Coordinates of C-alpha atoms in Angstrom, one line a residue:
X291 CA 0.0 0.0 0.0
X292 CA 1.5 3.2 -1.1
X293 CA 1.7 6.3 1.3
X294 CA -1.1 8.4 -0.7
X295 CA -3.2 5.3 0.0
X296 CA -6.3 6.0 2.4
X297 CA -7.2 3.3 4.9
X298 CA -10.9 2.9 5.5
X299 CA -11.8 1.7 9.0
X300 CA -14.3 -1.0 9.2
X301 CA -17.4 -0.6 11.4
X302 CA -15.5 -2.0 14.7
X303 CA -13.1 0.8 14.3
X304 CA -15.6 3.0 14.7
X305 CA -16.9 1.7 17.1
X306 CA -13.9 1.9 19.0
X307 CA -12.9 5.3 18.3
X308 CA -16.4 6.7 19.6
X309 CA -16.2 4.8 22.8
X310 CA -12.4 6.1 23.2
X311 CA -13.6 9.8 22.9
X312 CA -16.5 9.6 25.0
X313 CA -16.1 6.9 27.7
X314 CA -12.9 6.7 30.2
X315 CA -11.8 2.9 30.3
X316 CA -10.6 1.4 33.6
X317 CA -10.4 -2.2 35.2
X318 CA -12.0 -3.2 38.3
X319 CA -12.0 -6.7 39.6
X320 CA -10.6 -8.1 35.7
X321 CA -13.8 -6.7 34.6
X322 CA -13.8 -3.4 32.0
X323 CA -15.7 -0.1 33.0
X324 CA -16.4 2.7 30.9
X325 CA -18.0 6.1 32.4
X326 CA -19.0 8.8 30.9
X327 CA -20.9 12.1 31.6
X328 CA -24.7 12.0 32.8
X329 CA -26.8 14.8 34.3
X330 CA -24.7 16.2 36.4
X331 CA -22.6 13.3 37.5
X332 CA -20.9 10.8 35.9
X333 CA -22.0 7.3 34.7
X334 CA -20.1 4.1 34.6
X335 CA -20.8 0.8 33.0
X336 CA -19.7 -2.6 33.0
X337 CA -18.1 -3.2 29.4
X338 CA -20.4 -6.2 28.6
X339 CA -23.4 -4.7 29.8
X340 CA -26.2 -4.7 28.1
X341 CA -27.2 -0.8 28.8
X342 CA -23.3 -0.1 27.7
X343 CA -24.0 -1.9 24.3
X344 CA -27.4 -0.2 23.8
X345 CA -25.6 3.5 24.4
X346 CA -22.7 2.5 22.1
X347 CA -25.0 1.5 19.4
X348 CA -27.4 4.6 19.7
X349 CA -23.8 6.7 19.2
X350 CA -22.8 5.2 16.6
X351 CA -26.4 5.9 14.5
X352 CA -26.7 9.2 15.5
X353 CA -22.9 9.5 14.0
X354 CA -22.6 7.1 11.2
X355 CA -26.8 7.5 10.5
X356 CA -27.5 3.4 10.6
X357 CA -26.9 0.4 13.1
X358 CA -23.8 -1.4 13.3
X359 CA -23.6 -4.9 12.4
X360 CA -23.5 -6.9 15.5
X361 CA -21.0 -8.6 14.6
X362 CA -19.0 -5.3 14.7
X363 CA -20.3 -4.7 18.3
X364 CA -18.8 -8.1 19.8
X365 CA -15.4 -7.0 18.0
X366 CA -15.4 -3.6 19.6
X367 CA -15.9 -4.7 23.3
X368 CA -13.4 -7.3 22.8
X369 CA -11.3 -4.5 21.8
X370 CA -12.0 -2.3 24.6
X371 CA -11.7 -4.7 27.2
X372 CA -8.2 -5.6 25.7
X373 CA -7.7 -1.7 26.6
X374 CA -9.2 -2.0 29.8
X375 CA -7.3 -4.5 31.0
X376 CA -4.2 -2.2 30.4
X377 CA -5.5 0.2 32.2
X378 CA -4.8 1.1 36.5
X379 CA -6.7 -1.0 38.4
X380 CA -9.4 0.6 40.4
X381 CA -12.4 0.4 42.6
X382 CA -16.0 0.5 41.3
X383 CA -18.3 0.9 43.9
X384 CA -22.5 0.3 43.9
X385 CA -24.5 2.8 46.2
X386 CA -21.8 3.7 49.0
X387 CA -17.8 4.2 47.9
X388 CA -15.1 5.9 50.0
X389 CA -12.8 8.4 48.5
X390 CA -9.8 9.2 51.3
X391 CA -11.5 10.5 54.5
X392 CA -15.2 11.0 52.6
X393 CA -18.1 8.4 52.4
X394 CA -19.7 9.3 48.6
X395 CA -23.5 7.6 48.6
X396 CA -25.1 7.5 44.9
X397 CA -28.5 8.9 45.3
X398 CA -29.4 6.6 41.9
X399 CA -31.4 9.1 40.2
X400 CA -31.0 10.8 36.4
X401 CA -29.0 13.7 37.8
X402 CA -25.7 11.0 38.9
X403 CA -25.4 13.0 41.9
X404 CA -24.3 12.0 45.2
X405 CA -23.9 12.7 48.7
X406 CA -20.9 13.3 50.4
X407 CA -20.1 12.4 53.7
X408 CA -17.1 13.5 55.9
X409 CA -16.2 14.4 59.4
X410 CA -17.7 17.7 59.1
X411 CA -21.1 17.0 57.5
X412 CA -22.7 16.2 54.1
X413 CA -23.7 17.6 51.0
X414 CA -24.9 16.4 47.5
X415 CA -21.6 16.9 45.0
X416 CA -21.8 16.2 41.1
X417 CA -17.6 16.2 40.2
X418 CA -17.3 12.6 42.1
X419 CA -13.7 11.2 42.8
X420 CA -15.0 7.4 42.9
X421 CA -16.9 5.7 40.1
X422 CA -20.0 3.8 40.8
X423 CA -22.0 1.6 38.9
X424 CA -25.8 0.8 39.3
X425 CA -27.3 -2.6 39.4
X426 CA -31.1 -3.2 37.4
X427 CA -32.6 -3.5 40.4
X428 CA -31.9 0.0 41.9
X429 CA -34.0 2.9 42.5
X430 CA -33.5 6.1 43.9
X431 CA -32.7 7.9 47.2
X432 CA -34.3 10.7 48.2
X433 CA -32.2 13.8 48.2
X434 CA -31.8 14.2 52.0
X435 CA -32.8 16.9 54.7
X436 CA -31.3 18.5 57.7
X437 CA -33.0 19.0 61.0
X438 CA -34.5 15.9 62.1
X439 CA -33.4 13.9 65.0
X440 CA -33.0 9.3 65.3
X441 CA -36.6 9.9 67.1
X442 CA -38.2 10.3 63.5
X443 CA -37.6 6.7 62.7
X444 CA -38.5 4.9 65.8
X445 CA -42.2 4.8 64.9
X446 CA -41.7 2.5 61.6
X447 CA -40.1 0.0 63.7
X448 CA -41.6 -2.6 65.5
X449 CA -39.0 -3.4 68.5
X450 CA -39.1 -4.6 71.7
X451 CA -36.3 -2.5 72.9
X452 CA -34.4 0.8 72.9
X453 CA -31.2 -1.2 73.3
X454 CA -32.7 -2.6 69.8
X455 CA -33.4 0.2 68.4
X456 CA -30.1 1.3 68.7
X457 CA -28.6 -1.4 67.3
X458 CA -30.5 -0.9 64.1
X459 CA -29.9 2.5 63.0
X460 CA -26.1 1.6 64.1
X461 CA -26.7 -1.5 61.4
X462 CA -28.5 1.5 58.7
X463 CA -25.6 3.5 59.8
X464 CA -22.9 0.7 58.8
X465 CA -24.8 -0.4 55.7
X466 CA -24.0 3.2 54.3
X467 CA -20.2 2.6 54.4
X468 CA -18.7 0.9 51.7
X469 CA -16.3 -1.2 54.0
X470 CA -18.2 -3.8 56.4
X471 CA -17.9 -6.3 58.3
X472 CA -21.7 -5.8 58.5
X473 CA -23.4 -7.6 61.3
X474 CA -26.5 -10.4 59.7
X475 CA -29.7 -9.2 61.0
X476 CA -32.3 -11.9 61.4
X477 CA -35.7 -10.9 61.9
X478 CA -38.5 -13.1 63.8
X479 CA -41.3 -13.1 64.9
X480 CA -45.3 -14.4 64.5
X481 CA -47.4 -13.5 61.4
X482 CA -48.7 -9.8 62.4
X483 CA -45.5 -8.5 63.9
X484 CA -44.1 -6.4 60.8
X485 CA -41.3 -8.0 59.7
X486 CA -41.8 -7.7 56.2
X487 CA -42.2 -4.1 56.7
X488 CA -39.9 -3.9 58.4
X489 CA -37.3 -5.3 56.1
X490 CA -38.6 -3.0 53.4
X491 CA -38.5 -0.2 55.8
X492 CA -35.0 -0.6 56.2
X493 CA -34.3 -1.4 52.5
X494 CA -36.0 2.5 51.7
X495 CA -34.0 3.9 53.6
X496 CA -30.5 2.8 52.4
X497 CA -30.7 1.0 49.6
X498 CA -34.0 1.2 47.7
X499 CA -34.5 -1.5 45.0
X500 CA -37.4 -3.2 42.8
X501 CA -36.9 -6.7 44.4
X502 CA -36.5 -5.6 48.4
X503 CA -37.2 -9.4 49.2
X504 CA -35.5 -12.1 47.7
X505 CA -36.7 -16.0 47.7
X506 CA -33.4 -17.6 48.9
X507 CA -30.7 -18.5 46.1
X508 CA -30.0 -21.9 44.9
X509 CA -26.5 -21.6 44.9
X510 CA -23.4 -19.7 45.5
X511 CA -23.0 -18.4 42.4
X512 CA -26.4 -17.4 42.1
X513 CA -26.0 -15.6 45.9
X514 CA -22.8 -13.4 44.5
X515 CA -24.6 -12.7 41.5
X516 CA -27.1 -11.0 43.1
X517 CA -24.2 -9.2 45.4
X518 CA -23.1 -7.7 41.8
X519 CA -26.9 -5.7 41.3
X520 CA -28.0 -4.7 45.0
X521 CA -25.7 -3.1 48.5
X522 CA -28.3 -4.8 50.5
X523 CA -29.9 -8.0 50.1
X524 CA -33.3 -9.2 51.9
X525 CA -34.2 -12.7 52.1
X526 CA -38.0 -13.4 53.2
X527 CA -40.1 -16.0 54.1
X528 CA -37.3 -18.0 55.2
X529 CA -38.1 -21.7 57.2
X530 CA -34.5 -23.3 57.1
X531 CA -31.2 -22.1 55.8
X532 CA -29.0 -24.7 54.5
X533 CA -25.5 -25.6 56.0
X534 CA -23.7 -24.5 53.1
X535 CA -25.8 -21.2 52.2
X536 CA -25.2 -20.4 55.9
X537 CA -21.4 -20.6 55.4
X538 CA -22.0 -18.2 52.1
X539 CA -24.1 -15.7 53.9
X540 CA -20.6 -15.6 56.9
X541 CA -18.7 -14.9 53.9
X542 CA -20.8 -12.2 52.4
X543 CA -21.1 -10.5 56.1
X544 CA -17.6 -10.5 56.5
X545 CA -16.1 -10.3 52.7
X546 CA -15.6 -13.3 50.9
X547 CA -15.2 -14.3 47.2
X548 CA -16.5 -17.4 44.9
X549 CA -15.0 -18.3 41.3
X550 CA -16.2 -20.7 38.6
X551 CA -15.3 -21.1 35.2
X552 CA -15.9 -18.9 32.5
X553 CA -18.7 -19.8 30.1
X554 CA -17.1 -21.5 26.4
X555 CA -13.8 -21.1 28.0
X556 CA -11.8 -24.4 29.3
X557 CA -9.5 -21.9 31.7
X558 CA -11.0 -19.2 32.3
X559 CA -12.2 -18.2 35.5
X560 CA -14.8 -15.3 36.9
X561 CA -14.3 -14.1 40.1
X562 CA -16.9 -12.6 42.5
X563 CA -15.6 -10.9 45.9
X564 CA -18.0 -8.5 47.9
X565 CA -18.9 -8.1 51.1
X566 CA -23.1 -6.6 51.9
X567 CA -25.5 -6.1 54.6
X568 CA -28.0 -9.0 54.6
X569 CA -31.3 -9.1 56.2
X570 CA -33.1 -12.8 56.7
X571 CA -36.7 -13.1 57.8
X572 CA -38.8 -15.5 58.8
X573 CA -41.3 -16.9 61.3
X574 CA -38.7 -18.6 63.4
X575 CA -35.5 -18.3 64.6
X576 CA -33.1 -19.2 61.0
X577 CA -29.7 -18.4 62.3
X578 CA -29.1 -22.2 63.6
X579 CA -25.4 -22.1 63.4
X580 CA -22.8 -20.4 65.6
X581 CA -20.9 -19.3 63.0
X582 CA -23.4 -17.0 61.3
X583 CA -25.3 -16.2 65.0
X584 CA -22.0 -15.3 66.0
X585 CA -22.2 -12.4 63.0
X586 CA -25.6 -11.6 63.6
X587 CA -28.1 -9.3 65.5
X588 CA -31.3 -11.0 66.0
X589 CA -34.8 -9.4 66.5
X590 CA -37.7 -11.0 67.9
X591 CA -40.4 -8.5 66.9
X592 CA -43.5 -8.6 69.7
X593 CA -47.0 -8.9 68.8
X594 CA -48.4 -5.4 68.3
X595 CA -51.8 -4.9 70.2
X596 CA -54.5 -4.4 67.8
X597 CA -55.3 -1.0 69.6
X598 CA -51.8 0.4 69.0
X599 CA -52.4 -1.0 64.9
X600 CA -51.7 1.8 62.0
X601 CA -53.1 2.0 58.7
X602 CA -50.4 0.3 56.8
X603 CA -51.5 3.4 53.9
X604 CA -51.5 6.1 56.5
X605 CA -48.1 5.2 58.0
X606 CA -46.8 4.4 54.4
X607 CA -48.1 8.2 53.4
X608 CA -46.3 8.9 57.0
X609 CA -42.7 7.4 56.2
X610 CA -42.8 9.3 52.1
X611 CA -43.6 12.3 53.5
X612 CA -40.3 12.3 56.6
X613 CA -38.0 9.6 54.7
X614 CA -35.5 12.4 53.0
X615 CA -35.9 14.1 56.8
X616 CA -34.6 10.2 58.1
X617 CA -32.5 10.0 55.9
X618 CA -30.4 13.3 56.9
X619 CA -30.4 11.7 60.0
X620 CA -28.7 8.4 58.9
X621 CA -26.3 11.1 57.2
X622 CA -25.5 13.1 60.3
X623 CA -24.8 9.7 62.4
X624 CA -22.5 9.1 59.6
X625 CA -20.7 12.0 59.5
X626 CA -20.5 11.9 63.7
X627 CA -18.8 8.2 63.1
X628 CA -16.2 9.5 60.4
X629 CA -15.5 12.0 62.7
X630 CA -14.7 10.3 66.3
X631 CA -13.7 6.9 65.1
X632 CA -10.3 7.8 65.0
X633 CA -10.5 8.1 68.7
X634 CA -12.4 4.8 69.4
X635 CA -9.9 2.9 70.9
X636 CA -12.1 0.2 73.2
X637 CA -10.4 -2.1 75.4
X638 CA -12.6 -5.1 74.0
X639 CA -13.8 -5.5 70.9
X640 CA -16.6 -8.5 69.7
X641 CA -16.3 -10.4 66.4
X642 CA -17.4 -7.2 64.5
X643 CA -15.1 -5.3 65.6
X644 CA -15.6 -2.4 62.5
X645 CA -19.6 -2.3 63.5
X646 CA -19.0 -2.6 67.1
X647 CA -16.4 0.8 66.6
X648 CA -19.0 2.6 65.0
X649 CA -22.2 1.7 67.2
X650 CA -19.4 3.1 70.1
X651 CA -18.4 6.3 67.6
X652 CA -22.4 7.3 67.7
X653 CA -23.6 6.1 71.1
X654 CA -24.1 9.3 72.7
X655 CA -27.0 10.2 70.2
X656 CA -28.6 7.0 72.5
X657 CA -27.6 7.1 75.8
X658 CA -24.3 6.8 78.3
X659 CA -20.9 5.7 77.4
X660 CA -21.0 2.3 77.1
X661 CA -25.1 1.7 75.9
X662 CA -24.1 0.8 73.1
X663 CA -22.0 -2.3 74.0
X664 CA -24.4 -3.3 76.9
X665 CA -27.1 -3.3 74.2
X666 CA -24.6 -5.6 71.7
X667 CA -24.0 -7.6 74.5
X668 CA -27.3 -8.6 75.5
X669 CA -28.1 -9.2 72.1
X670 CA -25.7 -11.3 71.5
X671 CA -26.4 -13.0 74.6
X672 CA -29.7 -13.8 73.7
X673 CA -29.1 -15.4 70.5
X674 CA -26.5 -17.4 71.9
X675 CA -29.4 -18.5 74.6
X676 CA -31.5 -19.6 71.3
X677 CA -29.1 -21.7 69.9
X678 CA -28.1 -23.5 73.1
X679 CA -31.9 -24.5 74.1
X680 CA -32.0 -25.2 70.0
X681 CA -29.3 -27.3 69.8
X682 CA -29.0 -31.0 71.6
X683 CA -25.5 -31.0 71.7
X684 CA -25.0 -27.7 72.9
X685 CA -27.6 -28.4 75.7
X686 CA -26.5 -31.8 76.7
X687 CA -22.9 -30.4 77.4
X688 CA -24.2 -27.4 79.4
X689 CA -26.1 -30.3 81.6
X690 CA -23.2 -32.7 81.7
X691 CA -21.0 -29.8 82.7
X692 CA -23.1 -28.6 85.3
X693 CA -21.7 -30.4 87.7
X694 CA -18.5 -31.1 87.3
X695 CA -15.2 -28.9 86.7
X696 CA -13.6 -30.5 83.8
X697 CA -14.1 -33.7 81.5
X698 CA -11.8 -35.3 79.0
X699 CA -11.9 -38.2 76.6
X700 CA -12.2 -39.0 72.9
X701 CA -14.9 -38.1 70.6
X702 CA -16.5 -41.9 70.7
X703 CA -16.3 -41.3 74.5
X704 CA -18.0 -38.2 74.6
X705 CA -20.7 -39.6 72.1
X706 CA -21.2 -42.6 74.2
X707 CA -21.7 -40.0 77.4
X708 CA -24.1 -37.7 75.6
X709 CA -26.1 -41.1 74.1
X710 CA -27.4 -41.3 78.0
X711 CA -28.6 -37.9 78.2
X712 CA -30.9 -38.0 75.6
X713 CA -29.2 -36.8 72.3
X714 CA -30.8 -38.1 69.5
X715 CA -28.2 -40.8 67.5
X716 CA -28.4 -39.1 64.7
X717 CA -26.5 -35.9 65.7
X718 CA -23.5 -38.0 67.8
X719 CA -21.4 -39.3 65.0
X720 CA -18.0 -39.5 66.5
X721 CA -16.5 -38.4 63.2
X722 CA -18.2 -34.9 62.8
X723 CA -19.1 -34.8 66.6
X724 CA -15.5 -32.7 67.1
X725 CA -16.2 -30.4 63.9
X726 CA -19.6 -30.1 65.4
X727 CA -18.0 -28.7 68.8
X728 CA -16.1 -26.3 67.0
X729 CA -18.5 -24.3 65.9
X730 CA -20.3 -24.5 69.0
X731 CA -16.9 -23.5 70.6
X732 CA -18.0 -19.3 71.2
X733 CA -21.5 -20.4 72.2
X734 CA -20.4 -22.5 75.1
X735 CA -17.8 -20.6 76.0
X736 CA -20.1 -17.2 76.7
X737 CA -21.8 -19.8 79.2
X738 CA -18.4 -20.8 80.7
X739 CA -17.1 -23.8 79.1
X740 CA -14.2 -23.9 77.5
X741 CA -13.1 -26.6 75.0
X742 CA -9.7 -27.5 73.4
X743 CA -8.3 -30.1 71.1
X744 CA -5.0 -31.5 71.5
X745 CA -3.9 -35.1 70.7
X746 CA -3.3 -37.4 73.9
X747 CA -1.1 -40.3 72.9
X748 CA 2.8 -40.5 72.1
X749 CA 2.4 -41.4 68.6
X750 CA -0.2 -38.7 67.9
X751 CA -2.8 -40.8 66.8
X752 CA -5.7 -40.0 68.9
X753 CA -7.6 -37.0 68.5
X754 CA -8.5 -35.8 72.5
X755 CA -11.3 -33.2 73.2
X756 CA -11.0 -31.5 76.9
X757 CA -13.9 -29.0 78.5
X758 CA -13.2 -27.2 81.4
X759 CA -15.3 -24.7 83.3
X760 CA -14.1 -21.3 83.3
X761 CA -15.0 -17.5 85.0

């Protein structure tokens, strides 16, 4: 080809070179973004998207004046995510991202505003530092009021406490921050008691979505899939959780990560990692294993008295009418938190030790110094109380060491001894007995027995379990 020779770009080219001059590529995750400018803000969407493909192809018509072959499409998004994947690695955030010292919280309306959170307040800012990207499923916030005080919200919640009470709008709080750990909160109660309100109460005010309640997922992957379109995810109607979606929902709470292989691909692998605020509901108590009760806040909503019964309409009309005033509130309690969590410096910190700082950062909107961990601690207390009088293992040892200082022997041994008090067979196989014990491990030690596992013989080849009563 000589040098007078023109080159004419087919229809991928062009493709790529409008998405080059109006989107800004980046990686996140070994996924491509692209953002560009909406309303005031800025928008940002996942390369293979389906609302990324649509805006690409409406560009290239109102340029080019007809629709690109879609075979051109595929070729330009492989392109681009060859170009993403060059780029600096960054964070995409959905609803709540952090930006040095400042919280930024996507309000999810047309305008790609959002609100700004830092040690000396809030506002609503367009120019954002952080990119976020919005799931199908979300809907907007309203743009938030000053002036109102935590009492505003106490009316839309059915609790049986103040100490409660405070631990949820510490939990509202936390689910604003990007971060975690975020304590599980397991709602119970009796049909009547509000708890599907409730959860959708909660779900207004910091994360509204289409689908507030979820049925549970069917797997993993379907669970993290769902992490990848909403900040907060509602389960309802819940009778059991399975052993291995309760291990899924710890990793969620805490931050955790599942891969499987890409689609058409022999090596290829996608990777999910995230870490949300979950609320489970149902009639009865669901959180059946320490693991996940010892990440979780559980509310046992009372009955309501039929002469203390609202119009669902008139407090629905109620809530619209003060949410954007409740939701400045959630704001100010945030900004307090960013502000005197550098000085939090307890002596003793619980499993969740990042909520447990914050309910401690905000506590004297509530009460004393030190409400808010008597109100964690009897909490937790409780539900360690339901899985103990739950569980038949956990009960029989409480009995068997009621009277005694100390036990030791083998698993078969201590299978044999809990046979005679009742235990149903089922639950006293030797071989999972220790594993079982494990887990149980924090549970029976907040009632004062500790157990250990150490191996008794000289050749290391039996497994010993010891339980000792401690202060």
């Amino acid at each position: 080809m000589s040098a007078g020779d023109s080159i004419t770009l087919t229809d991928a080219d062009l493709l790529v070179a409008i998405a080059e001059e109006h989107y800004d590529l980046c990686r996140s995750g070994g996924r491509g973004y692209a953002t560009i400018a909406a309303g005031i803000g800025k928008r940002t969407l996942t390369l293979r998207s389906s609302t990324f493909l649509s805006t690409l192809r409406l560009m290239f018509r109102q340029l080019q004046g007809r629709v690109p072959p879609a075979s051109a499409v595929k070729n330009a998004i492989t392109a681009l995510e060859d170009q993403a994947s060059e780029r600096r690695e960054e964070r995409v955030f959905l609803r709540t991202g952090r930006y040095e010292s400042s919280v930024y919280i996507d309000l999810g309306d047309d305008s790609y505003q959002a609100v700004k959170v830092d040690p000396t307040g809030w506002s609503i800012v367009g120019d954002l530092p952080v990119r976020f990207t919005r799931g199908g499923t979300m809907m907007s916030l309203p743009r938030p009021q000053p002036g109102g005080t935590v009492s505003l919200l106490q009316p839309f919640f059915n609790l049986a406490s103040p100490g409660e009470f405070q631990l949820l709008v510490t939990w509202c709080v936390a689910a604003l921050m990007p971060d975690g750990p975020y304590p599980v909160i397991a709602l119970a109660g009796e049909q009547g008691t509000g708890k599907t309100s409730f959860a959708r109460t909660v779900h207004d005010l910091v994360d509204p979505s289409r689908l507030p309640l979820r049925a549970l997922p069917r797997s993993e992957r379907d669970l993290y899939i769902s992490t990848a379109n909403t900040h907060v995810l509602s389960f309802d109607n819940i009778s059991v959780i399975s052993d291995w979606l309760s291990d899924a929902f710890c990793k969620i709470a805490t931050g955790g990560g599942f891969s499987t292989r890409q689609l058409f691909t022999d090596e290829g692998e996608v990777v999910f990692e995230a870490v949300r605020p979950l609320l489970l509901n149902g009639i009865e108590e669901v959180v059946q294993r320490p693991d996940l009760a010892d990440r979780a806040i559980v509310f046992n909503l009372p009955v309501i008295d039929p002469a203390s019964r609202v119009d669902p309409q008139q407090l629905d009309e109620q809530f619209r009418l003060q949410r954007p005033v409740m939701f400045g509130v959630l704001l100010d309690l945030l900004a307090l938190a960013l502000a005197r969590l550098p000085e939090v410096k307890p002596e003793r910190l619980p499993r969740m030790a990042g909520f447990a700082r914050i309910g401690i950062a905000i506590e004297s909107v509530f009460g004393p110094p030190g409400c808010f961990t008597d109100a964690y601690d009897a909490n937790r207390a409780a539900s360690s109380d339901i899985l103990l009088h739950g569980d038949p293992i956990a009960a029989a040892i409480v009995k068997l060491m009621s009277n005694r200082q100390a036990w030791r022997g083998t698993a078969t041994d201590l299978a044999k001894l809990l046979g005679t008090r009742m235990v149903p067979p089922k639950v006293l196989d030797p071989a999972a007995l220790a594993g079982k014990l494990r887990r149980l491990a924090p549970v029976l030690r907040a009632r004062g027995i500790d157990i250990t596992f150490d191996r008794a013989s000289a050749k290391g080849r039996t497994r010993t379990i010891a339980m000792t009563r401690v202060a």
